[in-house]
Coordinates of C-alpha atoms in Angstrom, one line a residue:
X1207 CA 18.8 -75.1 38.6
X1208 CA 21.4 -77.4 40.0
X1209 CA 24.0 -76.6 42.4
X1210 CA 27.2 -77.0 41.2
X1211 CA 29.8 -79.1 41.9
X1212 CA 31.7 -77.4 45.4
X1213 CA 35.3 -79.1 44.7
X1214 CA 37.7 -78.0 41.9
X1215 CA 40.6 -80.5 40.8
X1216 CA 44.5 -78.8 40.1
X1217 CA 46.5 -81.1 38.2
X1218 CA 48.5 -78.1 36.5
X1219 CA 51.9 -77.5 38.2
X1220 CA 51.2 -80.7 40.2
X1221 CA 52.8 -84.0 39.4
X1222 CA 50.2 -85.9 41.8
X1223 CA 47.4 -83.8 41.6
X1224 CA 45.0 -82.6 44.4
X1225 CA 41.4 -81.8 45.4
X1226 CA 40.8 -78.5 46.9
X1227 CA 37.4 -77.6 47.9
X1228 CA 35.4 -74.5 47.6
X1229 CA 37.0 -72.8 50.9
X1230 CA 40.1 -72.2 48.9
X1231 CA 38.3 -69.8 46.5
X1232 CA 38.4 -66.3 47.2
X1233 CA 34.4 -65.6 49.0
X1234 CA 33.7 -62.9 46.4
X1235 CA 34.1 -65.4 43.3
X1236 CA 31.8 -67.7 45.2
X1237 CA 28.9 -65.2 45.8
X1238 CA 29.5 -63.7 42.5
X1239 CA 30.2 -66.4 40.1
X1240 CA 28.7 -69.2 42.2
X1241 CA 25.5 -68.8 44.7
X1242 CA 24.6 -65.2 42.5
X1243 CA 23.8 -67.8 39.9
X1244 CA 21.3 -70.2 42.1
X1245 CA 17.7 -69.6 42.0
X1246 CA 16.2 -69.6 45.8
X1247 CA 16.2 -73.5 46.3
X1248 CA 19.0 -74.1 45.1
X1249 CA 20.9 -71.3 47.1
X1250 CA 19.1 -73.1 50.1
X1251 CA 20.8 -76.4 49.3
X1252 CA 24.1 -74.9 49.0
X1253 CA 23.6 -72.9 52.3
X1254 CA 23.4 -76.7 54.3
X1255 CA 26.8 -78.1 52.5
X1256 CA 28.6 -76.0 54.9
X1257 CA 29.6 -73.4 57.4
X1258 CA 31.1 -71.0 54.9
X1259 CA 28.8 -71.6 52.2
X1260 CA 26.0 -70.9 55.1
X1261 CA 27.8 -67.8 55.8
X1262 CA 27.3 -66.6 52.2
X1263 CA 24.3 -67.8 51.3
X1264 CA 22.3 -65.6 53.8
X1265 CA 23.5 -62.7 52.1
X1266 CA 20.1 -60.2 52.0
X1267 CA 21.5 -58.9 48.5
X1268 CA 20.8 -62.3 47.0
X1269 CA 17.4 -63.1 48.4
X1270 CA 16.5 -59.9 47.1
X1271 CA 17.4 -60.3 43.7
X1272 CA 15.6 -64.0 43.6
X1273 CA 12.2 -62.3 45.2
X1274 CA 12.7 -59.4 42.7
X1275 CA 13.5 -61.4 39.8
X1276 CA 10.5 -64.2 40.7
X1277 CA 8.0 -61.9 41.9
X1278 CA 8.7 -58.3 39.8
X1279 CA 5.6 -57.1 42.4
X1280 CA 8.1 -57.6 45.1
X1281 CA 10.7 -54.1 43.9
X1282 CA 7.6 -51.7 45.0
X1283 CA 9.8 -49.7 47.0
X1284 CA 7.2 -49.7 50.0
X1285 CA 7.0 -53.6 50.2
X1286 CA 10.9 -53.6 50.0
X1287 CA 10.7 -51.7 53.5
X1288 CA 8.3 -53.8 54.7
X1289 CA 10.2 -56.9 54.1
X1290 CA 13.8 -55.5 55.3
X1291 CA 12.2 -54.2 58.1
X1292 CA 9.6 -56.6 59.5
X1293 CA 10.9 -60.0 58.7
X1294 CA 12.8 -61.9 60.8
X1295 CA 15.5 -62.8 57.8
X1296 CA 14.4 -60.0 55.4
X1297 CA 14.0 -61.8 51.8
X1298 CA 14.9 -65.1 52.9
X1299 CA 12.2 -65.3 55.1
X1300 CA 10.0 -63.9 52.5
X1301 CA 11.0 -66.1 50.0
X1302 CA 10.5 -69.3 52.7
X1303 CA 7.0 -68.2 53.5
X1304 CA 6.1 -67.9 49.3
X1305 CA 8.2 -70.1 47.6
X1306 CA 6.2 -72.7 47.0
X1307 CA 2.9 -72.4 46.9
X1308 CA -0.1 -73.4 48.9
X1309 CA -0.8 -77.0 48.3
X1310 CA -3.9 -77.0 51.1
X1311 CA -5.0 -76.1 54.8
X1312 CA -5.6 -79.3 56.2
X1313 CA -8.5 -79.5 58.7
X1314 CA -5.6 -80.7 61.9
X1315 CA -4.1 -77.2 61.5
X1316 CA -7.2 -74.5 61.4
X1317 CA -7.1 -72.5 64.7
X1318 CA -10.5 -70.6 65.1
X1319 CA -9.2 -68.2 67.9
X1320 CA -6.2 -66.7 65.7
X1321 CA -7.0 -63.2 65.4
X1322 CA -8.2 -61.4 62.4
X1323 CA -5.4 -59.6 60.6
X1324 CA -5.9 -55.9 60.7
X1325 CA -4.9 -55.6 56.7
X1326 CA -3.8 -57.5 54.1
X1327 CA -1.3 -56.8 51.2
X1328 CA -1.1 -58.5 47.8
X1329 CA 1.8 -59.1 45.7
X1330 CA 0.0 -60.1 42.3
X1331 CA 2.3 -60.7 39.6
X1332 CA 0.6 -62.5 36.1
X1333 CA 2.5 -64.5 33.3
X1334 CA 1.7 -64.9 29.8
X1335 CA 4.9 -67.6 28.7
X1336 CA 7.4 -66.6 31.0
X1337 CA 6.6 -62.8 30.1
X1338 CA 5.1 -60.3 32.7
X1339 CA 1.7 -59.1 32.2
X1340 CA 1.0 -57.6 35.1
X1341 CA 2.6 -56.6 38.4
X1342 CA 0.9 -55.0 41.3
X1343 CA 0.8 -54.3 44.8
X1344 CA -2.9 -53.5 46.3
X1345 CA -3.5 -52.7 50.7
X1346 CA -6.5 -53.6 51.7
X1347 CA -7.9 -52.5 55.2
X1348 CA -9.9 -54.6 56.9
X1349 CA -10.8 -52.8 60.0
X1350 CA -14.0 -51.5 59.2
X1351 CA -17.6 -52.9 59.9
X1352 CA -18.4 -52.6 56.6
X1353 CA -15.5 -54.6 55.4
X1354 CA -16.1 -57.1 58.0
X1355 CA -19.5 -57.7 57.3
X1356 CA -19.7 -57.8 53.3
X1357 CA -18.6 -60.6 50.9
X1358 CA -14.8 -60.7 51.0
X1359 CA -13.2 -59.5 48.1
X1360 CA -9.6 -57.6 47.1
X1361 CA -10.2 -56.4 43.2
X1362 CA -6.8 -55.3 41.4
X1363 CA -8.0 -53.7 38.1
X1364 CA -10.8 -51.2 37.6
X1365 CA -13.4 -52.7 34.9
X1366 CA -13.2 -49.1 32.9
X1367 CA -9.9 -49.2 33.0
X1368 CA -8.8 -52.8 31.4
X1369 CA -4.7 -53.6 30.7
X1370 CA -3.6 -54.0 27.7
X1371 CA -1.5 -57.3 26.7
X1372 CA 0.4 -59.3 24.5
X1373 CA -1.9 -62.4 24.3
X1374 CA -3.0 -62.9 21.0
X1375 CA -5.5 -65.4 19.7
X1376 CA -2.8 -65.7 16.7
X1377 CA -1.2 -67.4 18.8
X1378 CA -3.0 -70.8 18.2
X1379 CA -4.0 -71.3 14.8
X1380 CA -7.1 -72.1 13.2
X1381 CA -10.5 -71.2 14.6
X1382 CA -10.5 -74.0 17.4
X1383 CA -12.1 -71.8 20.5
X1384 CA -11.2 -75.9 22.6
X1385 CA -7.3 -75.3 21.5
X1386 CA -7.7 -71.5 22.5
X1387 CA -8.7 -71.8 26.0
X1388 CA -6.0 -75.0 26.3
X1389 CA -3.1 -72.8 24.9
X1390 CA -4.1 -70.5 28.1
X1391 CA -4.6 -72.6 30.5
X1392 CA -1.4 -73.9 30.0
X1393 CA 0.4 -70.5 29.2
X1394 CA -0.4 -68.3 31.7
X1395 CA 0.4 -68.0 35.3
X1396 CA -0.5 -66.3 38.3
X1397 CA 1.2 -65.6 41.7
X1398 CA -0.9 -63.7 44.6
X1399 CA 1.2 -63.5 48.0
X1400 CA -0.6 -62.3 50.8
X1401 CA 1.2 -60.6 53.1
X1402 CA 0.2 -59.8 57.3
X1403 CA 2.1 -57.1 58.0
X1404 CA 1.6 -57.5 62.0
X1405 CA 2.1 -61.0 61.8
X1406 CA 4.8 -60.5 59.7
X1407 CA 4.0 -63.6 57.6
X1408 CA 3.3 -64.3 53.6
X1409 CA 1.7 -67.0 51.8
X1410 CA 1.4 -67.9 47.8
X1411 CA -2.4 -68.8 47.7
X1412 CA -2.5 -69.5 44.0
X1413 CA -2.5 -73.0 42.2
X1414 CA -0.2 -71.2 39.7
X1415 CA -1.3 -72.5 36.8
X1416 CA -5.6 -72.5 36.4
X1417 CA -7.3 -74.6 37.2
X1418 CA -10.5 -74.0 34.6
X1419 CA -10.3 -71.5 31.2
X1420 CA -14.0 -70.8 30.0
X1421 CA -15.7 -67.8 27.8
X1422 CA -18.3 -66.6 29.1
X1423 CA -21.4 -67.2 26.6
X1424 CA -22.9 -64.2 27.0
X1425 CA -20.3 -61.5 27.1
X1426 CA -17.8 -63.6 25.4
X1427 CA -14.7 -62.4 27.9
X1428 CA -12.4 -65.0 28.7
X1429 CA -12.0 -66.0 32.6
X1430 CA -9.0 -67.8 34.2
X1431 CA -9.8 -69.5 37.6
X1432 CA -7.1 -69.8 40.1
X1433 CA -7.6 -71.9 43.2
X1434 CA -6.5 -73.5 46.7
X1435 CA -9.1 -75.5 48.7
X1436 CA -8.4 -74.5 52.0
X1437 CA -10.2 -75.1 55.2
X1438 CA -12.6 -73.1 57.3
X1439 CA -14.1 -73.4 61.2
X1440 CA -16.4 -76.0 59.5
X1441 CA -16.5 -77.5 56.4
X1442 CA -13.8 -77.2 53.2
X1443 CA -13.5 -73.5 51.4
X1444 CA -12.0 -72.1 48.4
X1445 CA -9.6 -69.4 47.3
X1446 CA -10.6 -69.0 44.3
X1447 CA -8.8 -65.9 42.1
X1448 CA -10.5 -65.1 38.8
X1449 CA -8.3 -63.3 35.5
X1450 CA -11.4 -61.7 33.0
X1451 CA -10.2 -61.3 30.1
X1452 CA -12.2 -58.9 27.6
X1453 CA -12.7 -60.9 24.3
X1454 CA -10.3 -62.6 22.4
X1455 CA -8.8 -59.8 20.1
X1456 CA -8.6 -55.9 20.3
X1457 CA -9.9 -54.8 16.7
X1458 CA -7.3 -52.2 16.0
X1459 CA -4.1 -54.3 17.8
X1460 CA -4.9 -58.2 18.1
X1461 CA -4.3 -57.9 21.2
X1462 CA -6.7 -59.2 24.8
X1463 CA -6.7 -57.1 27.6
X1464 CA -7.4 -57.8 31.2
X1465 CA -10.6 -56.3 32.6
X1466 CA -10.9 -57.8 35.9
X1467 CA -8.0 -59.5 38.5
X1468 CA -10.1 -60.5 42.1
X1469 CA -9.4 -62.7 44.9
X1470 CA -12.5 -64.2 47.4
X1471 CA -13.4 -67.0 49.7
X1472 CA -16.3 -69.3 48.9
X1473 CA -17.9 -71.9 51.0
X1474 CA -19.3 -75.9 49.6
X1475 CA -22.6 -73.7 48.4
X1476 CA -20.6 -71.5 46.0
X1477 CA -21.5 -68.6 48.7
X1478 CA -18.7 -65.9 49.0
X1479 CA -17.5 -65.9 52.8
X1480 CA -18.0 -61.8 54.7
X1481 CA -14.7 -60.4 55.6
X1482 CA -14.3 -61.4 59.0
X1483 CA -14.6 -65.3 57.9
X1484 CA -12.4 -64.7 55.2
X1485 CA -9.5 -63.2 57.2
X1486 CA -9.8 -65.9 59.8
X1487 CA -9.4 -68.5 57.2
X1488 CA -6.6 -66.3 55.3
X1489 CA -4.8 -65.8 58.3
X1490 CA -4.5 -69.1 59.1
X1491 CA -3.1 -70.0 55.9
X1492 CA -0.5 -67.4 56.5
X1493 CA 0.2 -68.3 59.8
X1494 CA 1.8 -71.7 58.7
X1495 CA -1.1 -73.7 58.4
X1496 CA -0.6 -74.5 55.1
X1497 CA 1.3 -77.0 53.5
X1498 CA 4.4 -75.5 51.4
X1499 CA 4.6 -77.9 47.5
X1500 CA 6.0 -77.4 44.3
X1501 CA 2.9 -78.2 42.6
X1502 CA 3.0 -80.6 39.0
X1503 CA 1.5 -78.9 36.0
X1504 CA -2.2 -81.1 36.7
X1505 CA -2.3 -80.8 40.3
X1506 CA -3.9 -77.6 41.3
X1507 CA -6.8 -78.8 38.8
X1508 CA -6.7 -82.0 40.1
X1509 CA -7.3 -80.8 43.8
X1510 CA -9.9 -78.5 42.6
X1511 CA -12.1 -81.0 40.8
X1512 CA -12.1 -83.0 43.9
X1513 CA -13.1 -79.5 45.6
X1514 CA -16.3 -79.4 43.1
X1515 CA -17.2 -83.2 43.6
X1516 CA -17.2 -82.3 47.5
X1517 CA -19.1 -79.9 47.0
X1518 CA -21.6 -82.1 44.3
X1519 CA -21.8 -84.6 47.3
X1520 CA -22.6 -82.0 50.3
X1521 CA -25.5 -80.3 47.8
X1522 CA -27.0 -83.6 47.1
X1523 CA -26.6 -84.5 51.1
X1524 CA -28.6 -81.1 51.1
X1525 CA -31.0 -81.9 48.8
X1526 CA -31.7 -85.6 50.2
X1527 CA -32.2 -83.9 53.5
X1528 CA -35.1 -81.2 52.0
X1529 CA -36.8 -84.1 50.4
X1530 CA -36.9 -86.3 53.7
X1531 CA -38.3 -83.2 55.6
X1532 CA -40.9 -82.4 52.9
X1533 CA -42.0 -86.2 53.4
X1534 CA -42.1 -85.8 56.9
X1535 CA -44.0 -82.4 56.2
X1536 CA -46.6 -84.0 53.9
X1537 CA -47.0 -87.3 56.2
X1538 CA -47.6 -85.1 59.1
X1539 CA -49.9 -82.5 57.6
X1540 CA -51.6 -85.5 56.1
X1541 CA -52.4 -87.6 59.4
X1542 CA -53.5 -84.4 61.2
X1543 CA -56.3 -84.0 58.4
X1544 CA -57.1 -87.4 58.5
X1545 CA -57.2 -87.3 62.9
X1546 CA -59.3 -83.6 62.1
X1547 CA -62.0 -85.4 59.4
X1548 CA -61.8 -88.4 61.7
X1549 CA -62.8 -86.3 64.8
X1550 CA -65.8 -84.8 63.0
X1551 CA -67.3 -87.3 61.8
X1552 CA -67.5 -89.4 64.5
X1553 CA -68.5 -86.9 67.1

């Protein structure tokens, strides 16, 4: 959204005409009629014109209705109380922190010392065409040895207990499963802040948009990867975040439903990181590490695929390494059975 224009001209009444600026409008038209109309970087922009608009602009009731409004996850009474209470400019500091998204962790950045957050909360909010899907808020401790030493992952949605939507396969004509998956991937969006409550910090770790749509060719659900490379105490990692869907149409309705919604962290090898990795790596990204970018429609996909042909080359670096040490293996275990034979028969 554009800001507006800050001057108004009065030529009525006025045989010369004049320019006032904004100042000389009462500050309850401006907030209401003006900056109450901005989305969050907009209202940003209009907060560095000047003093007064500065003044106004911080106003927490109009952060809060831009988080709210962006982020429906973000009206859970309990995470309003967190936000109010534990960061340093309530909404505006939220909405700085999440607004935009993740572009990457860059290697310069990655502090292995930070400590571990002691719990995570995530603000998941899902988009189907501008329209909500689904909106939740799910705490996740992260104290525990058990925690700390199994795979890392935060699940949303209980597998028995799938959500039903308004996706329907209707949607795209004709029996073209290729057009299907397309009219997702470019329909549906996710959001996933993470929030430290300690740290008092957030981050948007989603690409947004997916970066792959595939059915699965056994089960025939529908899954929606979501993903920022990131980087961990040694090599590249991924965030990925995966949306199941449970086949394409609900017999009785139309309708898809969403069976699974879960977040993890997987090394070059496709392994998912344990907990304690995880958090370092997370909490980094939360910390600041992360660069902040509105992302174009292509680019989350575009930085995955590089992610995967990283990954191609450090498995085939692997492999090239196995096969060297088999040959050594072989060479070796060959010339000591040669030196052995050698050794007995000419005793």
């Amino acid at each position: 959204m554009a800001t507006p224009d800050l001057t108004t001209k009065q030529t009525a009444g006025d045989d010369h005409g004049c320019e006032r600026t904004i100042s000389a409008l009462h500050p309850d038209i401006i907030r209401a009629h003006i900056l109450a109309r901005l989305d969050g970087p907009s209202l940003a922009s209009a907060a560095s014109a000047s003093s007064q608009l500065h003044a106004l602009s911080v106003d927490e009731s109009l952060w809060q209705d831009i988080c709210t409004s962006m982020w429906p996850s973000v009206a859970d009474p309990r995470l309003q109380q967190l936000i109010v209470s534990n960061f340093p400019s309530g909404h505006r500091s939220f909405f700085s922190d999440s607004f935009p998204t993740i572009d990457e962790v860059p290697p310069r950045v990655f502090n292995n010392n930070l400590s571990r957050p002691s719990g995570l909360i995530s603000a998941v909010d899902i988009f189907y065409q501008g329209k909500l899907v689904l909106s939740k808020i799910e705490e996740t401790e992260a104290l525990s040895e058990w925690f700390l030493c199994s795979p890392f992952l935060v699940e949303l949605i209980d597998p028995k207990d799938p959500i039903p939507t308004d996706i329907r396969r209707a949607a795209v004509p004709g029996d073209d499963d290729g057009a299907w998956l397309k009219h997702l991937e470019e329909n549906v969006t996710l959001s996933w802040i993470l929030i430290d409550p300690n740290l008092k910090r957030a981050a948007n770790v989603s690409s947004r948009r997916p970066v792959s749509v595939n059915r699965h060719w056994l089960t025939g659900e529908i899954q929606l990867r979501f993903s920022t490379v990131m980087t961990g105490a040694r090599e590249v990692v991924q965030c990925g975040l995966v949306v199941t869907c449970g086949g394409d149409t609900d017999k009785e309705r139309g309708k898809m439903h969403v069976r699974e919604v879960g977040l993890h962290v997987e090394d070059m090898e496709g392994r998912h990181l344990k907990g304690s990795e995880s958090l370092v790596i997370l909490g980094n990204a939360i910390e600041g590490g992360g660069r902040r970018k509105v992302r174009k429609s292509r680019e989350g996909k575009e930085r995955y695929e590089e992610y995967l042909g990283l990954r191609r080359e450090s498995r085939e670096r692997k492999l090239s390494r196995e096969k060297a040490l088999d040959l050594v293996c072989i060479v070796t275990g060959l010339s000591i059975f040669i030196f052995f034979w050698s050794f007995i028969l000419f005793r």
